[in-house]
Short mmCIF file of C-alpha atoms in Angstrom, two decimals:
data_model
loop_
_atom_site.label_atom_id
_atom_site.label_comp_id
_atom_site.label_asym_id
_atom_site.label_seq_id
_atom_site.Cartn_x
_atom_site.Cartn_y
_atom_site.Cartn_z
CA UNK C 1 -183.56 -115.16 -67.58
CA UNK C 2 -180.75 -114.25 -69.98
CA UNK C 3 -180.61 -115.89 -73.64
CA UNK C 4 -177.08 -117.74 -74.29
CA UNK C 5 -177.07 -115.28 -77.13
CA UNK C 6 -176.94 -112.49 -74.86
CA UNK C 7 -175.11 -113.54 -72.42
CA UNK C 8 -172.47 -114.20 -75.22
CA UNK C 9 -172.82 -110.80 -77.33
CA UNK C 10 -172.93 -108.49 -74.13
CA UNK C 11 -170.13 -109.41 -71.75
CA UNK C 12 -170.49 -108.36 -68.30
CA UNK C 13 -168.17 -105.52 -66.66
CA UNK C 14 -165.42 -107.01 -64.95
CA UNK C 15 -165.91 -105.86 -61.38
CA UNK C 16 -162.29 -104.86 -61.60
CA UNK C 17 -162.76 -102.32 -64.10
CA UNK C 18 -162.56 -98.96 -62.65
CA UNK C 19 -159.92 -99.49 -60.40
CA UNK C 20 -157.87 -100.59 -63.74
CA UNK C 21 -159.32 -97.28 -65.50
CA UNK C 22 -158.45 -95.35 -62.51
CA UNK C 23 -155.09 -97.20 -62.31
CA UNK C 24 -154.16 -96.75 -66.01
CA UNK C 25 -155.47 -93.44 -66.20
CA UNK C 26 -153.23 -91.77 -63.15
CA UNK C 27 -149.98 -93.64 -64.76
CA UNK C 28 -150.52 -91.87 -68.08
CA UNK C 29 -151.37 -88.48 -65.99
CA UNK C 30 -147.99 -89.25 -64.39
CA UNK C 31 -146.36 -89.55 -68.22
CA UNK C 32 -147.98 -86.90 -70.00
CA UNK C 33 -147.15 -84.36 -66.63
CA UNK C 34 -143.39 -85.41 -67.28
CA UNK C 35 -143.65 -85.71 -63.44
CA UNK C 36 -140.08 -86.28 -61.73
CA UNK C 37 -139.09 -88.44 -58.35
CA UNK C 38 -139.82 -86.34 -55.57
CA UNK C 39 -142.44 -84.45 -57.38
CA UNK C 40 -145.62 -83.87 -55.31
CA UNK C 41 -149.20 -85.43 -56.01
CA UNK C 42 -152.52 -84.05 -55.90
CA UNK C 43 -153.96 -84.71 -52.64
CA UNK C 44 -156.99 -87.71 -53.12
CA UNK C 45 -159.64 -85.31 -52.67
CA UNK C 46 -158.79 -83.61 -55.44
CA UNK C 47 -158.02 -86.72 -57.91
CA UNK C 48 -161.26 -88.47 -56.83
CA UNK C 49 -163.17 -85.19 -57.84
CA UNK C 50 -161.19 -84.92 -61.21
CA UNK C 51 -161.36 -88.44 -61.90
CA UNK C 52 -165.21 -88.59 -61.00
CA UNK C 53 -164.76 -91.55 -58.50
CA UNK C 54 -164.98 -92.50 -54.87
CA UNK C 55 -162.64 -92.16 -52.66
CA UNK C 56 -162.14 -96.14 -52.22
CA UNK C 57 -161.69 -97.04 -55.76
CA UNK C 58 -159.34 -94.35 -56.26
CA UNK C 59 -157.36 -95.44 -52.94
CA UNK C 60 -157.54 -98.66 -54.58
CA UNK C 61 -155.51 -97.52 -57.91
CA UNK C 62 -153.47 -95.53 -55.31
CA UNK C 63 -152.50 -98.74 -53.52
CA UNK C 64 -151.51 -100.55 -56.60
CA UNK C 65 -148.58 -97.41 -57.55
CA UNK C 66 -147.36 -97.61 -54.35
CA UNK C 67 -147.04 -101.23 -55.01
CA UNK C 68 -145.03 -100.85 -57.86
CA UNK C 69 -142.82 -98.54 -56.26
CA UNK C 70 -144.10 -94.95 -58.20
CA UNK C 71 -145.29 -93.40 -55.71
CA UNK C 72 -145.05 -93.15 -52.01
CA UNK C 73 -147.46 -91.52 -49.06
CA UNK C 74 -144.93 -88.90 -47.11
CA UNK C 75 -146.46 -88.24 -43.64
CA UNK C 76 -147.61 -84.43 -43.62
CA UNK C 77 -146.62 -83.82 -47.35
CA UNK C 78 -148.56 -86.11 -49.09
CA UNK C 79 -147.81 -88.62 -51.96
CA UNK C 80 -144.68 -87.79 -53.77
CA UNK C 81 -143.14 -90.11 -56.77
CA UNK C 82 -140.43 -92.43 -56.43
CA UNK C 83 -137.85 -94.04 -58.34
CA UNK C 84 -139.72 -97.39 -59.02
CA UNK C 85 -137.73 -100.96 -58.02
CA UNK C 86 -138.39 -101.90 -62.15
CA UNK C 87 -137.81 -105.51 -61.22
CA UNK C 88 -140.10 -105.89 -57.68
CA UNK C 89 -143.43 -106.90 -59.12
CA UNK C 90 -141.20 -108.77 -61.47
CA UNK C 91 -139.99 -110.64 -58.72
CA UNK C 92 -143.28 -110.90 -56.76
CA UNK C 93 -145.15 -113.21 -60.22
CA UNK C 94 -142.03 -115.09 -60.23
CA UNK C 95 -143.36 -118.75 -59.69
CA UNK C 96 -142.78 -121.45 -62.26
CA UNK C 97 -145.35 -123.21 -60.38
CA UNK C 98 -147.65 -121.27 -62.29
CA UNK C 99 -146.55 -120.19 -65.44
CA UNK C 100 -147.50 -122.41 -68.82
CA UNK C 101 -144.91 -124.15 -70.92
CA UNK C 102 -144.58 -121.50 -72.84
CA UNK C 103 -143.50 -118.75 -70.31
CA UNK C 104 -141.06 -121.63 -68.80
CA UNK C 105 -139.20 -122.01 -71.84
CA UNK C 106 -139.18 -118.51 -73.01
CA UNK C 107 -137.34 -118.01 -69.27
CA UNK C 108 -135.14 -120.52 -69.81
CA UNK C 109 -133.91 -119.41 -73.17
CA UNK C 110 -133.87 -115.47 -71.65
CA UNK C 111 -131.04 -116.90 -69.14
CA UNK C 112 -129.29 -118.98 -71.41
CA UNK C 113 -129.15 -115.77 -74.07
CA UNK C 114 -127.76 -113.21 -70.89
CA UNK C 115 -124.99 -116.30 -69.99
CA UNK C 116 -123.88 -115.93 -73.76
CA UNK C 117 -124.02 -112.13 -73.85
CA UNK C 118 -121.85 -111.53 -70.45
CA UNK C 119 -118.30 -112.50 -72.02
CA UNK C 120 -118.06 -108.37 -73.44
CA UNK C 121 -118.92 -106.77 -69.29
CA UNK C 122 -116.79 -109.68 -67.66
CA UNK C 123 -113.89 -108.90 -69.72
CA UNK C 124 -113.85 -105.09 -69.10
CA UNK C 125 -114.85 -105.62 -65.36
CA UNK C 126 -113.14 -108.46 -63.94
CA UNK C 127 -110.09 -108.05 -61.11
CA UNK C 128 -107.47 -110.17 -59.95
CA UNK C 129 -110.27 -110.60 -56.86
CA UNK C 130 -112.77 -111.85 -58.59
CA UNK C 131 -110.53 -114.85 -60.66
CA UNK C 132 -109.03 -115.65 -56.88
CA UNK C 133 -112.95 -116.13 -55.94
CA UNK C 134 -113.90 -117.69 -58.97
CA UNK C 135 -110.73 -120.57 -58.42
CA UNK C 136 -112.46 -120.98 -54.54
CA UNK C 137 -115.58 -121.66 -56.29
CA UNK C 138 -114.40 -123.92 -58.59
CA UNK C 139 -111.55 -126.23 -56.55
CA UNK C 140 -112.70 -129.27 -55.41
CA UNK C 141 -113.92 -129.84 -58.83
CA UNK C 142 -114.03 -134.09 -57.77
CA UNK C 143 -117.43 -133.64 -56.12
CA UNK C 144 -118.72 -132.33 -59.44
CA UNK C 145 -121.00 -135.60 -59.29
CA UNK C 146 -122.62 -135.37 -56.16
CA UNK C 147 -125.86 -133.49 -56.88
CA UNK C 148 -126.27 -131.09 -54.02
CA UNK C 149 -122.54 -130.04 -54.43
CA UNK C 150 -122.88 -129.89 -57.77
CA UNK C 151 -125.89 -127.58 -58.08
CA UNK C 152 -124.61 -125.58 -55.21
CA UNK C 153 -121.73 -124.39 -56.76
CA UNK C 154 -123.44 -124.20 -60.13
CA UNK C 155 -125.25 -121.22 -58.34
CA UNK C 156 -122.51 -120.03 -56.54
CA UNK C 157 -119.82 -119.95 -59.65
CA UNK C 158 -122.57 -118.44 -62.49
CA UNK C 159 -123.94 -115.87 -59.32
CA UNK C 160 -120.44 -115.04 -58.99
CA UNK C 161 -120.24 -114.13 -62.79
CA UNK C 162 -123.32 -111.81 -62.75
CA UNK C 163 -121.62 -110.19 -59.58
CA UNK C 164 -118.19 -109.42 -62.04
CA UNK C 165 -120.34 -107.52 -64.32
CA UNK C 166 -121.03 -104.87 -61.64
CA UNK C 167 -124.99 -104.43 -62.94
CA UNK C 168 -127.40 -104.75 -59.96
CA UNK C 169 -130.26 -105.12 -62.16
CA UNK C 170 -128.59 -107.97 -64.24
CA UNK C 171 -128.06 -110.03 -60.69
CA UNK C 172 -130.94 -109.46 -59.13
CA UNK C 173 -132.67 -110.63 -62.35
CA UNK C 174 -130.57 -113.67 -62.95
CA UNK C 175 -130.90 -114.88 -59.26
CA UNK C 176 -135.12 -114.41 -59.85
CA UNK C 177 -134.18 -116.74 -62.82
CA UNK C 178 -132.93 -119.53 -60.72
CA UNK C 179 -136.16 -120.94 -59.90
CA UNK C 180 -137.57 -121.28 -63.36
CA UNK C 181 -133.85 -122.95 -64.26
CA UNK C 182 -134.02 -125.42 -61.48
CA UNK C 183 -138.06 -126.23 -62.75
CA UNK C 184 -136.94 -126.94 -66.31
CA UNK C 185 -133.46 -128.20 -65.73
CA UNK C 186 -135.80 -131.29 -63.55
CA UNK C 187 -136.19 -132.61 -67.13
CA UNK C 188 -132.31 -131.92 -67.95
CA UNK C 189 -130.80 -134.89 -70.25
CA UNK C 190 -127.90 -135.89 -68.39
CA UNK C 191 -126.48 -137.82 -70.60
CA UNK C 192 -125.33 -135.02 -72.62
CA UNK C 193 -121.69 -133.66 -71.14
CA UNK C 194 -120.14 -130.99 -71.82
CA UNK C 195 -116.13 -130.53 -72.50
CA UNK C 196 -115.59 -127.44 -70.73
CA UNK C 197 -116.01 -126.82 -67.23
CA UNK C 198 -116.34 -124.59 -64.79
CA UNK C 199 -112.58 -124.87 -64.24
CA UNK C 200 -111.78 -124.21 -67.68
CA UNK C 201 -113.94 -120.93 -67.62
CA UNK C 202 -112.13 -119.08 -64.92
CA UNK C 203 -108.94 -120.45 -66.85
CA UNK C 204 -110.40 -118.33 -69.97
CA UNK C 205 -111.41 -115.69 -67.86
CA UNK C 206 -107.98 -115.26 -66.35
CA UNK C 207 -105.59 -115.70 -69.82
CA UNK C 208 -108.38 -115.89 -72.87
CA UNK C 209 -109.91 -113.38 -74.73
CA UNK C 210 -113.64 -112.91 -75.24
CA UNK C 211 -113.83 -114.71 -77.96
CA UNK C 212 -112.34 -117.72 -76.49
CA UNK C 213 -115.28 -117.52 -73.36
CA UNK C 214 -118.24 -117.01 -75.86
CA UNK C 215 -116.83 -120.69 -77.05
CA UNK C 216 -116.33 -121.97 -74.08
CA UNK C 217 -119.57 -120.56 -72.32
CA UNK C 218 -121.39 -122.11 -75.33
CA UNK C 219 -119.42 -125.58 -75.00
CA UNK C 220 -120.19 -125.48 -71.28
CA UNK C 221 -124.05 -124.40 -71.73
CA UNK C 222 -124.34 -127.27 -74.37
CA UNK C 223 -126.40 -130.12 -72.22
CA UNK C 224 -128.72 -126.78 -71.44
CA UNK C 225 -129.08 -125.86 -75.36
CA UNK C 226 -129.84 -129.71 -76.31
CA UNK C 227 -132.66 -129.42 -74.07
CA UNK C 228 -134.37 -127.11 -76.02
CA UNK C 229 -134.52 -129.30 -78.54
CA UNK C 230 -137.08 -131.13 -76.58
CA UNK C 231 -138.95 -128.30 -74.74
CA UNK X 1 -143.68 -81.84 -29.49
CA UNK X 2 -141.68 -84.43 -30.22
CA UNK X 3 -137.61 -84.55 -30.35
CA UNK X 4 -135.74 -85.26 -32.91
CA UNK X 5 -134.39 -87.92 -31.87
CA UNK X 6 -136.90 -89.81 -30.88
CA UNK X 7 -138.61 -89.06 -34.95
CA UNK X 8 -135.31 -90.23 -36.14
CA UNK X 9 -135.87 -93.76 -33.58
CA UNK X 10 -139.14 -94.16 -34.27
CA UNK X 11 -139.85 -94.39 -37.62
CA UNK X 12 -143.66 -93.69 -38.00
CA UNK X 13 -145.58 -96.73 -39.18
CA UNK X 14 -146.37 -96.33 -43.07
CA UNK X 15 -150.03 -95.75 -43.82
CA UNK X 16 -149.89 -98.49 -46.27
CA UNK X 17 -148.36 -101.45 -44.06
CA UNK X 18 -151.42 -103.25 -43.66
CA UNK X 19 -152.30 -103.44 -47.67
CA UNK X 20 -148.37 -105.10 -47.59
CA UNK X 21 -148.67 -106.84 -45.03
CA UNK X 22 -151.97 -108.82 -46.57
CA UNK X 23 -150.34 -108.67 -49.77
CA UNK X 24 -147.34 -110.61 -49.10
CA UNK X 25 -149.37 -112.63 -46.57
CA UNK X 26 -151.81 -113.56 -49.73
CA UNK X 27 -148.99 -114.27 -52.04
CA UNK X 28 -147.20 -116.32 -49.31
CA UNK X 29 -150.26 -118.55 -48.54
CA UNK X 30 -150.70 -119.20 -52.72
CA UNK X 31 -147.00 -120.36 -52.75
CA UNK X 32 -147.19 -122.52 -50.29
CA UNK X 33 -150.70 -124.10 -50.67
CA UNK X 34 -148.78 -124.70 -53.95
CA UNK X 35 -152.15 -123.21 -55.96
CA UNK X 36 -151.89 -123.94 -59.60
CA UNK X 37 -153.52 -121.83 -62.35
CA UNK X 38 -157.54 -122.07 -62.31
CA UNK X 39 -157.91 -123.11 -58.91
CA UNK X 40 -160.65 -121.50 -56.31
CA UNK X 41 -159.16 -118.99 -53.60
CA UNK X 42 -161.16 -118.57 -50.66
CA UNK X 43 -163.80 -116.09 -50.05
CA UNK X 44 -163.37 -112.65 -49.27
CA UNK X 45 -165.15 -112.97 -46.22
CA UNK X 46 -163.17 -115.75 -45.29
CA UNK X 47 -159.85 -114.41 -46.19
CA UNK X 48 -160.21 -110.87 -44.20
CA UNK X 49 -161.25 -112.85 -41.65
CA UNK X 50 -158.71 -115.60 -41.40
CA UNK X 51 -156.16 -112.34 -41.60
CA UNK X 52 -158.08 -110.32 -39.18
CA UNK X 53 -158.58 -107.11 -41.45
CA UNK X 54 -160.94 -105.38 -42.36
CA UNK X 55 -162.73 -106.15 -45.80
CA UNK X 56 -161.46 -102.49 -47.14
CA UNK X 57 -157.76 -103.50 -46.51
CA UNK X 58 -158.23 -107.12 -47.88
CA UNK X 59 -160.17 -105.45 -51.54
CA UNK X 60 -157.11 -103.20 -51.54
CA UNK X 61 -153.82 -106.43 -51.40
CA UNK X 62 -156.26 -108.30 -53.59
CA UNK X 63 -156.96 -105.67 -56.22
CA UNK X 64 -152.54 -105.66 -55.96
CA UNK X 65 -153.00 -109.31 -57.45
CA UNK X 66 -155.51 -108.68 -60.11
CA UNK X 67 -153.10 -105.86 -61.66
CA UNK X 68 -150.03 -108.65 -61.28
CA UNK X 69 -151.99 -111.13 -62.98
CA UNK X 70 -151.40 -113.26 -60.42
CA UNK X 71 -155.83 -113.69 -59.50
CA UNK X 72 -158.88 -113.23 -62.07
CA UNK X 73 -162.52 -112.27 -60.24
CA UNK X 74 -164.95 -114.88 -62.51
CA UNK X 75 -168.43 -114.03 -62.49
CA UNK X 76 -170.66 -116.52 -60.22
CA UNK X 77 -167.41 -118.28 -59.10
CA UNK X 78 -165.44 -115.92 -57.27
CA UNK X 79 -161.69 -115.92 -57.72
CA UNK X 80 -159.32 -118.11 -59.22
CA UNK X 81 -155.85 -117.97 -59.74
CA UNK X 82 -154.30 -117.18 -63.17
CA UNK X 83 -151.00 -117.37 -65.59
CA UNK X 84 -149.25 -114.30 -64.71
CA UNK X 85 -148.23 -112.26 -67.16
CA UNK X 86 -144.89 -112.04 -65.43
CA UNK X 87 -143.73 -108.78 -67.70
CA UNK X 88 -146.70 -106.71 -67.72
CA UNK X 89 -145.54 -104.93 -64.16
CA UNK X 90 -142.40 -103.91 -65.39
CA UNK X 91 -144.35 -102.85 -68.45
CA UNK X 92 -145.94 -100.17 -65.60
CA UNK X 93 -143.15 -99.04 -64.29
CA UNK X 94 -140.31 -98.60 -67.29
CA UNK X 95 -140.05 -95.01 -67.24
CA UNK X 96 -136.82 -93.96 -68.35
CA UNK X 97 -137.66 -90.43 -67.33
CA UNK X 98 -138.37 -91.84 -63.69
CA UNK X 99 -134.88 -93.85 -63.20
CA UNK X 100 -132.03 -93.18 -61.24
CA UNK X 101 -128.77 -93.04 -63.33
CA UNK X 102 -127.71 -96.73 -62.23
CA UNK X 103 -130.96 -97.84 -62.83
CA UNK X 104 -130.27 -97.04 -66.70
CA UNK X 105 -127.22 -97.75 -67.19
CA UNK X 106 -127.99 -100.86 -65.77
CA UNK X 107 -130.76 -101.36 -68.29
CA UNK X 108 -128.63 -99.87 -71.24
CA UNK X 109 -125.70 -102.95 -70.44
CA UNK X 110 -128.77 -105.49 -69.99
CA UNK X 111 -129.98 -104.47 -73.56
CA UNK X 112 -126.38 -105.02 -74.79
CA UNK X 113 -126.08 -108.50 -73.16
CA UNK X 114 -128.96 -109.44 -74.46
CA UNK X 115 -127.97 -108.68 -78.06
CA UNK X 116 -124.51 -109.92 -77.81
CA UNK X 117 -126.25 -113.35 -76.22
CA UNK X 118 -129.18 -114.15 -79.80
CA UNK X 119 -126.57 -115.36 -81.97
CA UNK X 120 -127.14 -119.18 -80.67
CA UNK X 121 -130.51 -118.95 -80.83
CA UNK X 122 -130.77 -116.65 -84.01
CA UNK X 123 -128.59 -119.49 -86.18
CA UNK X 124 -131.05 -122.40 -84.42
CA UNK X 125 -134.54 -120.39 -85.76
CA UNK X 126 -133.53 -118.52 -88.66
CA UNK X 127 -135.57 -119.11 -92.17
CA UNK X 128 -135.10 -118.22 -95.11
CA UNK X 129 -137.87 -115.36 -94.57
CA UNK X 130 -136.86 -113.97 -92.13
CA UNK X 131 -133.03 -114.05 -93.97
CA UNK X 132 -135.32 -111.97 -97.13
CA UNK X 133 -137.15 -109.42 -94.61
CA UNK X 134 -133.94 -108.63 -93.02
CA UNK X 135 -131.73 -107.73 -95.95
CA UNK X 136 -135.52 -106.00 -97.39
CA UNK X 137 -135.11 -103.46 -93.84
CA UNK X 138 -130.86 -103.15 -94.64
CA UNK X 139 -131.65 -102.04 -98.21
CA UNK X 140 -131.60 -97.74 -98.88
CA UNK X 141 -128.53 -97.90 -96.64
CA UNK X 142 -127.27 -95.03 -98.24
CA UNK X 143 -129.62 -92.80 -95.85
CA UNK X 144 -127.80 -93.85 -92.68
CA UNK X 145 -127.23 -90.55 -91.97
CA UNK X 146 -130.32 -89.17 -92.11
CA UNK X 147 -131.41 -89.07 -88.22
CA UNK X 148 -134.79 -90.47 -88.57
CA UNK X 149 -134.26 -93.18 -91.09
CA UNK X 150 -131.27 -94.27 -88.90
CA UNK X 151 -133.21 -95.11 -85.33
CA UNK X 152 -136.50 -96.42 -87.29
CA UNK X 153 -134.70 -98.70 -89.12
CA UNK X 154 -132.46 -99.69 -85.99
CA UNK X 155 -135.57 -100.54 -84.48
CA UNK X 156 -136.89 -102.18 -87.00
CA UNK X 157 -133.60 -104.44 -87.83
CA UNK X 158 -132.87 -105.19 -83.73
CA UNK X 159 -136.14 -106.05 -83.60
CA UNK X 160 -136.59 -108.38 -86.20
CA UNK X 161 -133.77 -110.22 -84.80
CA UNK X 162 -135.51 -110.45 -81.40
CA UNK X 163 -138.51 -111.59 -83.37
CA UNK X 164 -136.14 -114.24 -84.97
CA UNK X 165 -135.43 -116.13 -81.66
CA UNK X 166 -139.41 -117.19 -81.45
CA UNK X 167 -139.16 -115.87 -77.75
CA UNK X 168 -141.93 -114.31 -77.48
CA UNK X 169 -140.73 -113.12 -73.59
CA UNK X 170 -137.49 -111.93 -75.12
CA UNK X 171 -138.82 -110.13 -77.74
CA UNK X 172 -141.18 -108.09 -75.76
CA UNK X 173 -139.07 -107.25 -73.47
CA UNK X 174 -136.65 -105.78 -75.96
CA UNK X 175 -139.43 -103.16 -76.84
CA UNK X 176 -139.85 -102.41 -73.44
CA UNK X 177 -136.15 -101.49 -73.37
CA UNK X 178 -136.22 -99.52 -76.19
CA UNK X 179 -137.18 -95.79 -74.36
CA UNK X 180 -134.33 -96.73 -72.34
CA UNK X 181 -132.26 -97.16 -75.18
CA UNK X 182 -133.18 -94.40 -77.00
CA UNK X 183 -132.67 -92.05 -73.79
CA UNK X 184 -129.20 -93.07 -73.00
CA UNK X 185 -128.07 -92.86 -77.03
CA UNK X 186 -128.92 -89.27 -76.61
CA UNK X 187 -125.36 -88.68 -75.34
CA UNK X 188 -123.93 -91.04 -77.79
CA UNK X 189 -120.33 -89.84 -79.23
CA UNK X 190 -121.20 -90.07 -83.03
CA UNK X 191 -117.43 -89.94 -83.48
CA UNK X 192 -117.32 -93.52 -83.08
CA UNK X 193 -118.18 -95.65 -86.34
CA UNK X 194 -118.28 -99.02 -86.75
CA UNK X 195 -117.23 -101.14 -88.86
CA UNK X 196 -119.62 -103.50 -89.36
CA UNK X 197 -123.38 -102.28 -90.49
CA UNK X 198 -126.68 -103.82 -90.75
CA UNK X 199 -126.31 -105.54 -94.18
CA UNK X 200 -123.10 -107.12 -93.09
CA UNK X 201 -124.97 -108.62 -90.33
CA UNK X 202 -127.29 -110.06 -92.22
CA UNK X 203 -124.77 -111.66 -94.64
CA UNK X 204 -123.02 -113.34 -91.55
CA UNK X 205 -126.35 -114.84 -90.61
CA UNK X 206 -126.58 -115.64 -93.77
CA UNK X 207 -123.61 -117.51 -94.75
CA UNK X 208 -121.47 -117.42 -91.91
CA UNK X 209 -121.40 -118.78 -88.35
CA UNK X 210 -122.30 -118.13 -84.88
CA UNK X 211 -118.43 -117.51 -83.48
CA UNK X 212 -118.66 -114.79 -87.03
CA UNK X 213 -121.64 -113.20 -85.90
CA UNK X 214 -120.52 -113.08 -82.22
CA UNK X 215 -117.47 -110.89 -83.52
CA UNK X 216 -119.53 -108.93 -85.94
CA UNK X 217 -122.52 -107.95 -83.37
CA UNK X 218 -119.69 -107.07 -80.98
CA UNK X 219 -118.08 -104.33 -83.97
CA UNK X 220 -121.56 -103.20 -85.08
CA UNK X 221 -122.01 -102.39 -80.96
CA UNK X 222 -118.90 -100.47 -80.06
CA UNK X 223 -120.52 -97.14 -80.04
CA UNK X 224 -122.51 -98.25 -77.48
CA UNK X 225 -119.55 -100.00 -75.64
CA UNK X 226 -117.44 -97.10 -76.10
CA UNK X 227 -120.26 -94.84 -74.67
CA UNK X 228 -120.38 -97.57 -71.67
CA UNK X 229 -117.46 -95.91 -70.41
CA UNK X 230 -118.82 -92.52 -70.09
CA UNK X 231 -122.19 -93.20 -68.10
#
């Protein structure tokens, strides 16, 4: 039997460990090699042997690059690197269900920070296309109090937005976002209104300047930014 | 032998589809048993054999969740599910040496978003520390020209900002960004100066405003704009 005091000065080895060693230890091989995409890997024999583990932990570590998208097992040539998808695993821990209050808000803020920061892309991006959208998006403005309109075209007219500023990675990210907005935005005061709408944004976005959306964005993100406050 | 067309039909089955297949089949069954954070997963044995695998394949998808964060193996009571810690994937994979052009240009305009977007929450947070450490990092402006001087204390300024905001999210992932950064200024055109440096910066969020310190952070950026054009 184990004294407390043990038990509390020697903690036991996560059973996890040497897949994490094994893990860590073949990303930094991949760094320090300056390996490219398409660059071939040592076959598992020989990075068990190296590594001085069995084959199943080391398949293990394997499984968890190929998970992230760095590597990839080519039938007959064996495992060859690959650009990674940065934002998959991002994507795959994406549940505000379980993230703490802290996370939650920090998300929140992140999206409301990228909404402010988009005015500088839009302007230098936008075409006479993507205003004619926009206007679809945004007519029929007199539902605007009906909830399941309302938050539908929320999505669709901000979505739209990330799609002007031609960056994959910035709409793939902002649509992961959604979720954690919806969560928090449960809470959402609504007796805070803004002044500017979505109507008035395309208006900006059509005849304004920059300047005049980053005032507007921030006018029309204002119910969003009291919350904060309270978060 | 077989033809070639019939390779190019019948795409052979990836050696790794099982470990996905339990993987997503895992992280499907924890969303929708909506599982919070410290509750009791089933047992291996009972998992591999609800799925039908074999224990090897189901170690392999659930050593995938340990490295997300997303499950924690406890000593005595087997696993439980945890807080991810939704950025430390992306962490793993943000190799700028590893991304496809679009991929980092991408990242380059997300950076550039992101800074253009703080000024709201910068003029919320800001102390008057954090006023004193900044202009303490602007001061010896006279090197700017020396090479190293210039990126640390670029790093050091941009990242005191982050730091600013309180976000802890936002702030970390601005250092992850940073290689990304720093890899894509390579080809900056120095020809372009701007107008507006560091200690002006500071001074806006000092005594100006928010609309002053959109405008100024837009000037102090348009090397990095202008270079947008290039990539």
């Amino acid at each position: 039997m184990l004294t407390t005091e043990l038990k509390k000065d020697l903690e036991p080895i996560s059973v996890n460990t040497r897949a994490d060693m094994v893990e860590l230890r073949l990303r930094e091989y991949l760094n320090k090699k300056e390996l490219k995409t398409g660059d071939l890997l040592p076959t598992e024999m020989e990075l068990s042997e190296a590594l001085g583990v069995s084959r199943n932990v080391l398949r293990e570590a394997l499984s968890r690059l190929r998970m992230l998208g760095l590597v990839e097992s080519k039938k007959k040539r064996g495992m060859v690197l690959t650009n990674p998808d940065i934002l998959g695993s991002f994507e795959r821990v994406l549940n505000p269900q379980r993230m703490d209050t802290s996370t939650l808000k920090n998300l929140f803020e992140l999206r409301l920070v990228l909404e402010m920061g988009l005015a500088d892309l839009l302007f230098v991006r936008k075409t006479a296309k993507d205003i004619k959208e926009l206007e679809a998006i945004v007519k029929n403005g007199k539902f605007e109090d009906d909830d399941v309109f309302r938050v539908t075209r929320e999505i669709a007219f901000h979505g739209k937005l990330y799609e002007i500023t031609g960056n994959d990675t910035l709409k793939r990210f902002q649509i992961m976002l959604l979720p954690v907005f919806d969560y928090v935005l449960k809470n959402e005061n609504r007796s805070v209104k803004s002044n500017i709408s979505h109507t008035d944004l395309v208006r900006i976005l059509k005849n304004g300047t920059k300047e005049e959306f980053v005032v507007g964005m921030r006018e029309h993100l204002r119910p969003h930014f009291e919350l904060l406050k309270n978060l």
